[in-house]
Tab-separated table of C-alpha atoms in Angstrom:
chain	number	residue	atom	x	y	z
S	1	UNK	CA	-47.361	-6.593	77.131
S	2	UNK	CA	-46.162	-6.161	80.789
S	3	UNK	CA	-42.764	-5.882	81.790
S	4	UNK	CA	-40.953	-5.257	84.817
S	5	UNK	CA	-38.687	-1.634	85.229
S	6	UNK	CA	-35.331	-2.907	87.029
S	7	UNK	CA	-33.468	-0.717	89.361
S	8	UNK	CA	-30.750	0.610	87.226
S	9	UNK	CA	-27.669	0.377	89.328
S	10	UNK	CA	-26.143	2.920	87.112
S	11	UNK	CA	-27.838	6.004	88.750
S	12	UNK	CA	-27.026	4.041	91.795
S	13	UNK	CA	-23.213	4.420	91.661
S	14	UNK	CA	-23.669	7.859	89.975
S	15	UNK	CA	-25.590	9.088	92.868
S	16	UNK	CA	-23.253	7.579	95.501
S	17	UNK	CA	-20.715	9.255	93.422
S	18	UNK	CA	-21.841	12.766	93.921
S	19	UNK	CA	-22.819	12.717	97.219
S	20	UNK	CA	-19.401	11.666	98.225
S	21	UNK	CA	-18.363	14.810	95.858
S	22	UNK	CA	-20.218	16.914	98.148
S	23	UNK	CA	-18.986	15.916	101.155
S	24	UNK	CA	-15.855	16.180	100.048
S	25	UNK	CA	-16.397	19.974	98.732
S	26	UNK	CA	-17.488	20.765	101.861
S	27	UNK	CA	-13.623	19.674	103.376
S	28	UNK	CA	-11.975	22.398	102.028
S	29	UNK	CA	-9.967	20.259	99.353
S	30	UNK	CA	-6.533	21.500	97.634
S	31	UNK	CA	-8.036	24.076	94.272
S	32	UNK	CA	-7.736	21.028	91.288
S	33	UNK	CA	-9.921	18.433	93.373
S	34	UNK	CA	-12.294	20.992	94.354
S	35	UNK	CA	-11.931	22.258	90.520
S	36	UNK	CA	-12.675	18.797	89.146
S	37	UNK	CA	-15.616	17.208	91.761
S	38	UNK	CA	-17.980	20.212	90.428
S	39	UNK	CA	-20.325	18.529	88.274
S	40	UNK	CA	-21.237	16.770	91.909
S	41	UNK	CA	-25.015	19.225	92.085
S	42	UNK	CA	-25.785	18.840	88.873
S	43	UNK	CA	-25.535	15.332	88.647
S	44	UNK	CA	-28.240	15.140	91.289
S	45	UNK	CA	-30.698	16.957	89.307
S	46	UNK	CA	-29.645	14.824	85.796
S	47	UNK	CA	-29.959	11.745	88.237
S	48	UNK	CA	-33.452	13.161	89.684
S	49	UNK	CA	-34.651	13.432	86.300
S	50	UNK	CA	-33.711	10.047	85.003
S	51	UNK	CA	-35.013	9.086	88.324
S	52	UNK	CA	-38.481	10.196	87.735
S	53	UNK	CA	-38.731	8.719	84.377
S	54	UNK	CA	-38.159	5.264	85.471
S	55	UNK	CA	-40.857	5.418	88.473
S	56	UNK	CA	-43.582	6.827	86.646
S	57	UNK	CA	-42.868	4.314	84.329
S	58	UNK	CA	-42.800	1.643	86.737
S	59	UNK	CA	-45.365	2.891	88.627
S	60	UNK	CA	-47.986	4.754	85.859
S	61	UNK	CA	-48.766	8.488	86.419
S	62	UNK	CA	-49.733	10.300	89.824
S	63	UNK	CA	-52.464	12.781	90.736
S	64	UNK	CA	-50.638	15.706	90.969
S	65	UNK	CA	-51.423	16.914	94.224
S	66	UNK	CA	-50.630	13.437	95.483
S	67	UNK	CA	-47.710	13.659	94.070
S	68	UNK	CA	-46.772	16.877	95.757
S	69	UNK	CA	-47.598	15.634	98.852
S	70	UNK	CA	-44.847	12.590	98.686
S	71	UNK	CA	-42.521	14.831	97.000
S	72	UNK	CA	-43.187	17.201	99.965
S	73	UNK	CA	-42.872	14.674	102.667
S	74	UNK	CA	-39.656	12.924	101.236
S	75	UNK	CA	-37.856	16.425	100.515
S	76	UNK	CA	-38.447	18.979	102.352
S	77	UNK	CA	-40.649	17.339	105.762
S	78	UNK	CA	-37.057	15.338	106.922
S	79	UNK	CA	-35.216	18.494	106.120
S	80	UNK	CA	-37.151	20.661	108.633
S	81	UNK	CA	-37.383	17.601	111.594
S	82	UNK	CA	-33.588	17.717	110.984
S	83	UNK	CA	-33.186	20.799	111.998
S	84	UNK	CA	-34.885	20.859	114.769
S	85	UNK	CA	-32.714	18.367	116.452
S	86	UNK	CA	-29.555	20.440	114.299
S	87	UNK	CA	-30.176	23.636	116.572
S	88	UNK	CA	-31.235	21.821	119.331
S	89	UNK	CA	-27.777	20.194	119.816
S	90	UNK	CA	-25.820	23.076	118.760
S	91	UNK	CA	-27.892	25.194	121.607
S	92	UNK	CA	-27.204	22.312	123.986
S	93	UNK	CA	-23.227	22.653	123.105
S	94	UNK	CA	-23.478	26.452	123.407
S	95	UNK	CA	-25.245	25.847	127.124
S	96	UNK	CA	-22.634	23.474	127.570
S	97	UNK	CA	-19.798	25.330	126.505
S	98	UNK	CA	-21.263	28.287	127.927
S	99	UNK	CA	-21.169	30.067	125.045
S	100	UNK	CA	-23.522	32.397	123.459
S	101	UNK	CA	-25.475	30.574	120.645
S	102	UNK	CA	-24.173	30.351	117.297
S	103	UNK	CA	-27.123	30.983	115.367
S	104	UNK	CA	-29.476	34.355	115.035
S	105	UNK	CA	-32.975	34.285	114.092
S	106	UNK	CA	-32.099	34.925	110.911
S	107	UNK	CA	-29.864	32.009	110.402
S	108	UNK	CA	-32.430	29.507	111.563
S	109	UNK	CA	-35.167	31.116	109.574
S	110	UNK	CA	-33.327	30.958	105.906
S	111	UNK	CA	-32.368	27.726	107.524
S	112	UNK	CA	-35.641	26.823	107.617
S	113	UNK	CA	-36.892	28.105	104.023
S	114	UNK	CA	-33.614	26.352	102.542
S	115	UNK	CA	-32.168	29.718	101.634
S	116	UNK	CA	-28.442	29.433	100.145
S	117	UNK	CA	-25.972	29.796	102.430
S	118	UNK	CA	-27.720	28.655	105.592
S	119	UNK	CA	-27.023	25.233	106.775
S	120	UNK	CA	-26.396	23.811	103.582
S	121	UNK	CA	-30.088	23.181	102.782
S	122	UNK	CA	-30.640	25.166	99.639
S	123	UNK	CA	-30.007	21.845	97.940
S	124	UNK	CA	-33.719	20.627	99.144
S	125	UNK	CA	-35.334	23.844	97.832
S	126	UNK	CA	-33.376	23.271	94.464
S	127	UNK	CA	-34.823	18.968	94.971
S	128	UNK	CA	-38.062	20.003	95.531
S	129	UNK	CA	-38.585	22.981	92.730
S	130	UNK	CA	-37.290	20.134	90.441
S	131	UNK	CA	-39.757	17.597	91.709
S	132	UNK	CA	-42.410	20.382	91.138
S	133	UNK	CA	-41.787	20.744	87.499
S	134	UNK	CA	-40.656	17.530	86.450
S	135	UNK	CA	-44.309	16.171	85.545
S	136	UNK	CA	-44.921	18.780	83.248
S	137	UNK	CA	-41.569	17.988	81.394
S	138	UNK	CA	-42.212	14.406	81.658
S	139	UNK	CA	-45.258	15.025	79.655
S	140	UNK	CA	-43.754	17.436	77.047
S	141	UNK	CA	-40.997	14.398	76.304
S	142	UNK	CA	-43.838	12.243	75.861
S	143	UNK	CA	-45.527	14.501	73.526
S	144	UNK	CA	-42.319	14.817	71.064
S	145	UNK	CA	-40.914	11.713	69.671
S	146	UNK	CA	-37.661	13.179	68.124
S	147	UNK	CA	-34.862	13.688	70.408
S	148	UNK	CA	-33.322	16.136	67.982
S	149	UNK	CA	-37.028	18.595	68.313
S	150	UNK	CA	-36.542	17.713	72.274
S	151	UNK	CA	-33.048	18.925	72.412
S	152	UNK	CA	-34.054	21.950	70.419
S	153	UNK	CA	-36.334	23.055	72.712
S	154	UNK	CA	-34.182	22.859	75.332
S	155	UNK	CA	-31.555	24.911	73.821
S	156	UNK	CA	-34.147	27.281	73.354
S	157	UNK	CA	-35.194	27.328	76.874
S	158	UNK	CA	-31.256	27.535	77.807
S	159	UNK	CA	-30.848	30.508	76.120
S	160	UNK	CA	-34.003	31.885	77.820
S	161	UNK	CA	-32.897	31.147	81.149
S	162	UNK	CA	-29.171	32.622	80.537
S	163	UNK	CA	-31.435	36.012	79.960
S	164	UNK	CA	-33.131	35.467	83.026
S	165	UNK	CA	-29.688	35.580	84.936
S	166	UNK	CA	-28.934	38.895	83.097
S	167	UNK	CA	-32.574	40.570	83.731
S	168	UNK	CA	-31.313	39.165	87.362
S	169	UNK	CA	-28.274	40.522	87.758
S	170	UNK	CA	-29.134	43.938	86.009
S	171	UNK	CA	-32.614	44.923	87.281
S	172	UNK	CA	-33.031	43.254	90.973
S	173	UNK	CA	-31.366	45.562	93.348
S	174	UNK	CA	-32.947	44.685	96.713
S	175	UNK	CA	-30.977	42.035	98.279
S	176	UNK	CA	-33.398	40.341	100.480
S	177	UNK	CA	-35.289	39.700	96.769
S	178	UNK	CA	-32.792	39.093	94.928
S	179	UNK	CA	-31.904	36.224	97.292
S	180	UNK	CA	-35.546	34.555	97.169
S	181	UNK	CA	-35.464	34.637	93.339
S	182	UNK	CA	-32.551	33.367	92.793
S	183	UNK	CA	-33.055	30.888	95.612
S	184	UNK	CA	-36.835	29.412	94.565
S	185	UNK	CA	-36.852	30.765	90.597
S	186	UNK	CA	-33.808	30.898	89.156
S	187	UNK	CA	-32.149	27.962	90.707
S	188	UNK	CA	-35.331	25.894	90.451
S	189	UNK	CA	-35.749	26.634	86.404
S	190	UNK	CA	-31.652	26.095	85.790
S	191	UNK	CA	-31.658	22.690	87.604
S	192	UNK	CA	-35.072	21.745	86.493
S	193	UNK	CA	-33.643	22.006	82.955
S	194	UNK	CA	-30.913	19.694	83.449
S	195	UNK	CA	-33.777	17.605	84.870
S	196	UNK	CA	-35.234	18.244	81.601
S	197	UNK	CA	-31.988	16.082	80.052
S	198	UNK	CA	-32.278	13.354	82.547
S	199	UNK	CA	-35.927	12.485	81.393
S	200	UNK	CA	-34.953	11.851	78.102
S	201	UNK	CA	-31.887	9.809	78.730
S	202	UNK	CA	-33.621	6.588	78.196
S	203	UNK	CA	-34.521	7.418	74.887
S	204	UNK	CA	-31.006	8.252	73.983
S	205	UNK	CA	-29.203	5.584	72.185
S	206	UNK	CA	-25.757	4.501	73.596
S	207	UNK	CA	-23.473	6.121	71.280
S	208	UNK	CA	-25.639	9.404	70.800
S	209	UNK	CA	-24.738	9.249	74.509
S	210	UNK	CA	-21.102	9.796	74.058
S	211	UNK	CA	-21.885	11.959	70.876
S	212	UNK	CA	-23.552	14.724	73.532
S	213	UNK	CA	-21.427	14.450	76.484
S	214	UNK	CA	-18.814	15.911	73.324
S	215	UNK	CA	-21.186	18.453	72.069
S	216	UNK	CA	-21.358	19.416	76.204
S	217	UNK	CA	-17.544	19.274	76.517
S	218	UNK	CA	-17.392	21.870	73.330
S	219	UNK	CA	-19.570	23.922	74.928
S	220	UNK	CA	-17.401	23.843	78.053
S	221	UNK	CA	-14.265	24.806	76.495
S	222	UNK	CA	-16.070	27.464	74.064
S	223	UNK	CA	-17.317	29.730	77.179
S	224	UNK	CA	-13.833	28.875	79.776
S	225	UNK	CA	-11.838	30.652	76.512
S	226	UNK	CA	-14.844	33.191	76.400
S	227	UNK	CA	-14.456	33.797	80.598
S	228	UNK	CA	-10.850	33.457	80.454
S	229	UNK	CA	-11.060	30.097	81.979
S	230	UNK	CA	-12.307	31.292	85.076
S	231	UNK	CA	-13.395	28.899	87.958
S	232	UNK	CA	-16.432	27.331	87.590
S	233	UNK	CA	-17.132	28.221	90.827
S	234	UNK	CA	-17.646	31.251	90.170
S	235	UNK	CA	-20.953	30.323	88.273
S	236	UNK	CA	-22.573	28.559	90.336
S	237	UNK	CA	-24.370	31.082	92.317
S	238	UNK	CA	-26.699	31.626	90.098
S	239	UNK	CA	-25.999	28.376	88.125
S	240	UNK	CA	-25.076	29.753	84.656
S	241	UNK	CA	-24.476	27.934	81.362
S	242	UNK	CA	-20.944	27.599	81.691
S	243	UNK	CA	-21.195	25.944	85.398
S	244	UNK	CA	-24.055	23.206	83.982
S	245	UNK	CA	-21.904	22.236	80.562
S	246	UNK	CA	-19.239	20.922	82.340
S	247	UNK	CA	-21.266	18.887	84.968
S	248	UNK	CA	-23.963	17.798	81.932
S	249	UNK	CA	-20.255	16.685	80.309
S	250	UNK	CA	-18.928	14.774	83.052
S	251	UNK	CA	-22.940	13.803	83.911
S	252	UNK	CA	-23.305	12.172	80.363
S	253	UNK	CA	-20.111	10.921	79.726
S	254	UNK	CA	-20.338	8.246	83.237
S	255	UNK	CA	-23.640	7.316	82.455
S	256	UNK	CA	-21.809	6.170	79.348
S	257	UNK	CA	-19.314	4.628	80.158
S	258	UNK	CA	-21.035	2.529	82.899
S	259	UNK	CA	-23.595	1.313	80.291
S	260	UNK	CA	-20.653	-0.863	79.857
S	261	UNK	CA	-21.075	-3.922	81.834
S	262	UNK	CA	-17.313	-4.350	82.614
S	263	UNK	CA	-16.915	-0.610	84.222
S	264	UNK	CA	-20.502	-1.045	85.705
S	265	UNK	CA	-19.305	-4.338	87.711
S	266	UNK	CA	-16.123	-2.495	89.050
S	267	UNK	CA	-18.471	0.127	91.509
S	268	UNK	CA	-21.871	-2.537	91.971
S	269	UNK	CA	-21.615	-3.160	94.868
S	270	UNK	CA	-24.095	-3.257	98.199
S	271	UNK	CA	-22.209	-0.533	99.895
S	272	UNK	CA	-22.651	1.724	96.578
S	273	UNK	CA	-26.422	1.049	96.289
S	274	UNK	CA	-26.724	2.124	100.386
S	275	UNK	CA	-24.779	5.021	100.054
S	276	UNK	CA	-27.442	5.854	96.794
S	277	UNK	CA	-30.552	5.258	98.934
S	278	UNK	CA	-29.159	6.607	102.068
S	279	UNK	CA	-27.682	10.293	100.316
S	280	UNK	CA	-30.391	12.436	101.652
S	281	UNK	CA	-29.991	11.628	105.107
S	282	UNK	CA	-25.424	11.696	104.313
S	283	UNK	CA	-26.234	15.144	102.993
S	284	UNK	CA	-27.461	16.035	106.820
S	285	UNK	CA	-25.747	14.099	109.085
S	286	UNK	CA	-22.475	15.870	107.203
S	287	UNK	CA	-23.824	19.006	108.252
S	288	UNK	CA	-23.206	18.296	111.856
S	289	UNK	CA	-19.178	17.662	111.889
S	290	UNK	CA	-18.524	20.971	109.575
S	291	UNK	CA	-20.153	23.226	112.806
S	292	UNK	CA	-18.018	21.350	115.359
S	293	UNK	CA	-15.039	22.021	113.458
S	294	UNK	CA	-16.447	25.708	113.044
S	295	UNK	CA	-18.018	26.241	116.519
S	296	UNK	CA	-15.768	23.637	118.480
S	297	UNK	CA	-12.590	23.203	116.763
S	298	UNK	CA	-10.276	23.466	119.823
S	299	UNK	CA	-11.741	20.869	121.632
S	300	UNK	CA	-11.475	18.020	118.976
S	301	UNK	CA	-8.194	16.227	117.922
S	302	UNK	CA	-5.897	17.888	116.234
S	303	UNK	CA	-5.484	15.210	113.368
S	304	UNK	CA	-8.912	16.062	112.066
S	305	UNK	CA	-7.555	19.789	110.829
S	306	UNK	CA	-4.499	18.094	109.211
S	307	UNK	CA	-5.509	18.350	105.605
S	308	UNK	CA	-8.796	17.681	103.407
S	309	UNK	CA	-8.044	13.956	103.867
S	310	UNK	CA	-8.422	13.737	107.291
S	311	UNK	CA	-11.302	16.418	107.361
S	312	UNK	CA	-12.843	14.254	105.072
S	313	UNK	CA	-12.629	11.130	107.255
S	314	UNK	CA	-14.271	13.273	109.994
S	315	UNK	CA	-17.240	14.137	108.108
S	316	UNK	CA	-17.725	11.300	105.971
S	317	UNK	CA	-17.485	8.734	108.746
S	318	UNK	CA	-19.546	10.823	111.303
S	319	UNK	CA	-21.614	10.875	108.542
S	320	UNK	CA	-22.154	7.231	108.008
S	321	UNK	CA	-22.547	6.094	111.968
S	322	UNK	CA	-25.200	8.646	112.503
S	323	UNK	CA	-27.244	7.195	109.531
S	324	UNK	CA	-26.374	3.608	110.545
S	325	UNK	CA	-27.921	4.816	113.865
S	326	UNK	CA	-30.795	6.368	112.558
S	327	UNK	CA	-31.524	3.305	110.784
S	328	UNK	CA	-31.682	1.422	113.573
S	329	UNK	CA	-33.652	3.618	115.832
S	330	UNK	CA	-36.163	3.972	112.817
S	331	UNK	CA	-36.931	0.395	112.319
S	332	UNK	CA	-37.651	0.562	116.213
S	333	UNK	CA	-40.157	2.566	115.815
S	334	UNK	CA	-43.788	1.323	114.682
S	335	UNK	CA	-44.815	2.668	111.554
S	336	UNK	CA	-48.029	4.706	111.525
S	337	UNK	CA	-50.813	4.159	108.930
S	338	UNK	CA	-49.368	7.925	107.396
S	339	UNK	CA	-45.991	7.168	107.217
């Protein structure tokens, strides 16, 4: 029997949700915001999982090298033309300004290999190293038909990965590779398995739903007592266990409550499903308005550096004109037969 995948507007408002987390992260918010938004990269990957499920099974499955290619071409291609035109303006300001440049070599060149810390772009490396796995997981949740065997092989893996952090943090002394692997290996496995989670969401009954966002939240409080309830934050960088229970909480426990239809109608609406399709290109144009208040502070209005608010309104709305704009001046241009 054929039947028709629908858009589920749910990962819709979740993803519009966390990219408006990350903006706002990026705004220097008072410590409890900034405490509470952090499940914001995480949800990303969950979402990217879930994601994938529903288009392969919309779509069937892909050759894999195809596959790469798109993946390649959606992810990481637009991250590189961006910037170009990034350090092109910022050289123009510097020129303008005449100022030295703000960016070595070095900078642009991590830039450019989406190391963390440069520009903001490790995110894409983190996309794409999910992207590169996720078949292979897809197929392993195909292959085992009880979500209890599933979640115990992911547990498994968990545990495997928190070793990997140790061997990481114990036996990698060199900096400059300690940086790549935690940048293209250990960041790609840790996200890949929450990933892992969003594949087999749809095969996750309702309630069970709520049952594991619980089981999650348990987890949470168990390690904060264990790390004296220090900042998630801290955890991040490499992502540990402790940083991805509370986002897989908060991640699990939305998705639940807007399988309701009454919460899901409050956030449907056409502005929430553009800001979902149009995150990527939010997550660069953001970029911009965090150097000029870095590089050019003095010369823009005051009001901008009165709190997070306003900083927010600075990025977030610079944000949204320059993809309006880019809209525009995309559908002017002809498509090509590659494109």
């Amino acid at each position: 029997m054929n039947y028709v995948i629908k858009r589920d507007v749910r990962i819709d408002i979740l993803r519009a949700l966390a990219i408006f987390c990350i903006i706002l992260a990026h705004t220097a918010p008072i410590e409890t915001i900034f405490i509470i938004r952090n499940f914001d990269v995480t949800l990303m990957a969950f979402l990217m999982g879930a994601s994938f499920y529903l288009s392969n099974q919309k779509h069937g499955g892909y050759a894999y090298g195809n596959y790469l290619i798109k993946r390649f071409n959606r992810l990481v291609l637009p991250a590189w033309k961006f910037l170009v035109c990034f350090f092109i303006l910022f050289y123009v300001l510097s020129l303008l300004l005449s100022e030295s440049f703000y960016f070595s070599y070095e900078n642009i060149l991590k830039s450019f290999l989406m190391i963390q810390g440069e520009t903001y772009m490790w995110i894409l490396a983190v996309f794409f190293m999910v992207a590169l796995v996720s078949p292979f997981v897809l197929q392993i949740s195909n292959r085992i038909k009880s979500n209890l065997v599933y979640f115990i092989m992911l547990v498994g893996a968990y545990l495997t990965y928190h070793y990997i952090i140790i061997i990481f943090n114990e036996s990698i002394s060199n900096t400059q590779i300690q940086e790549l692997f935690q940048n293209f290996i250990v960041n790609g496995i840790g996200y890949s398995l929450v990933a892992a989670i969003g594949i087999r969401l749809y095969k996750i009954d309702k309630n069970k739903l709520l049952l594991i966002s619980s089981l999650f939240l348990l987890l949470f409080i168990t390690l904060s007592i264990y790390h004296d309830f220090t900042p998630i934050q801290t955890f991040k960088y490499p992502p540990s266990i402790y940083y991805f229970s509370y986002g897989l909480f908060v991640s699990m426990l939305l998705f639940y409550l807007l399988s309701f239809d009454k919460i899901k109608s409050m956030f449907n609406f056409k502005f929430t499903i553009w800001l979902s399709t149009n995150s990527l290109l939010l997550y660069y144009y953001h970029t911009i308005p965090i150097y000029l208040l870095k590089f050019q502070g003095d010369y823009l209005p005051k009001w901008i550096e009165m709190n997070f608010v306003t900083r927010f309104i600075f990025l977030f709305g610079f944000a949204l004109v320059m993809v309006f704009i880019h809209n525009i001046v995309k559908k002017k241009i002809p498509k090509t037969k590659h494109s």
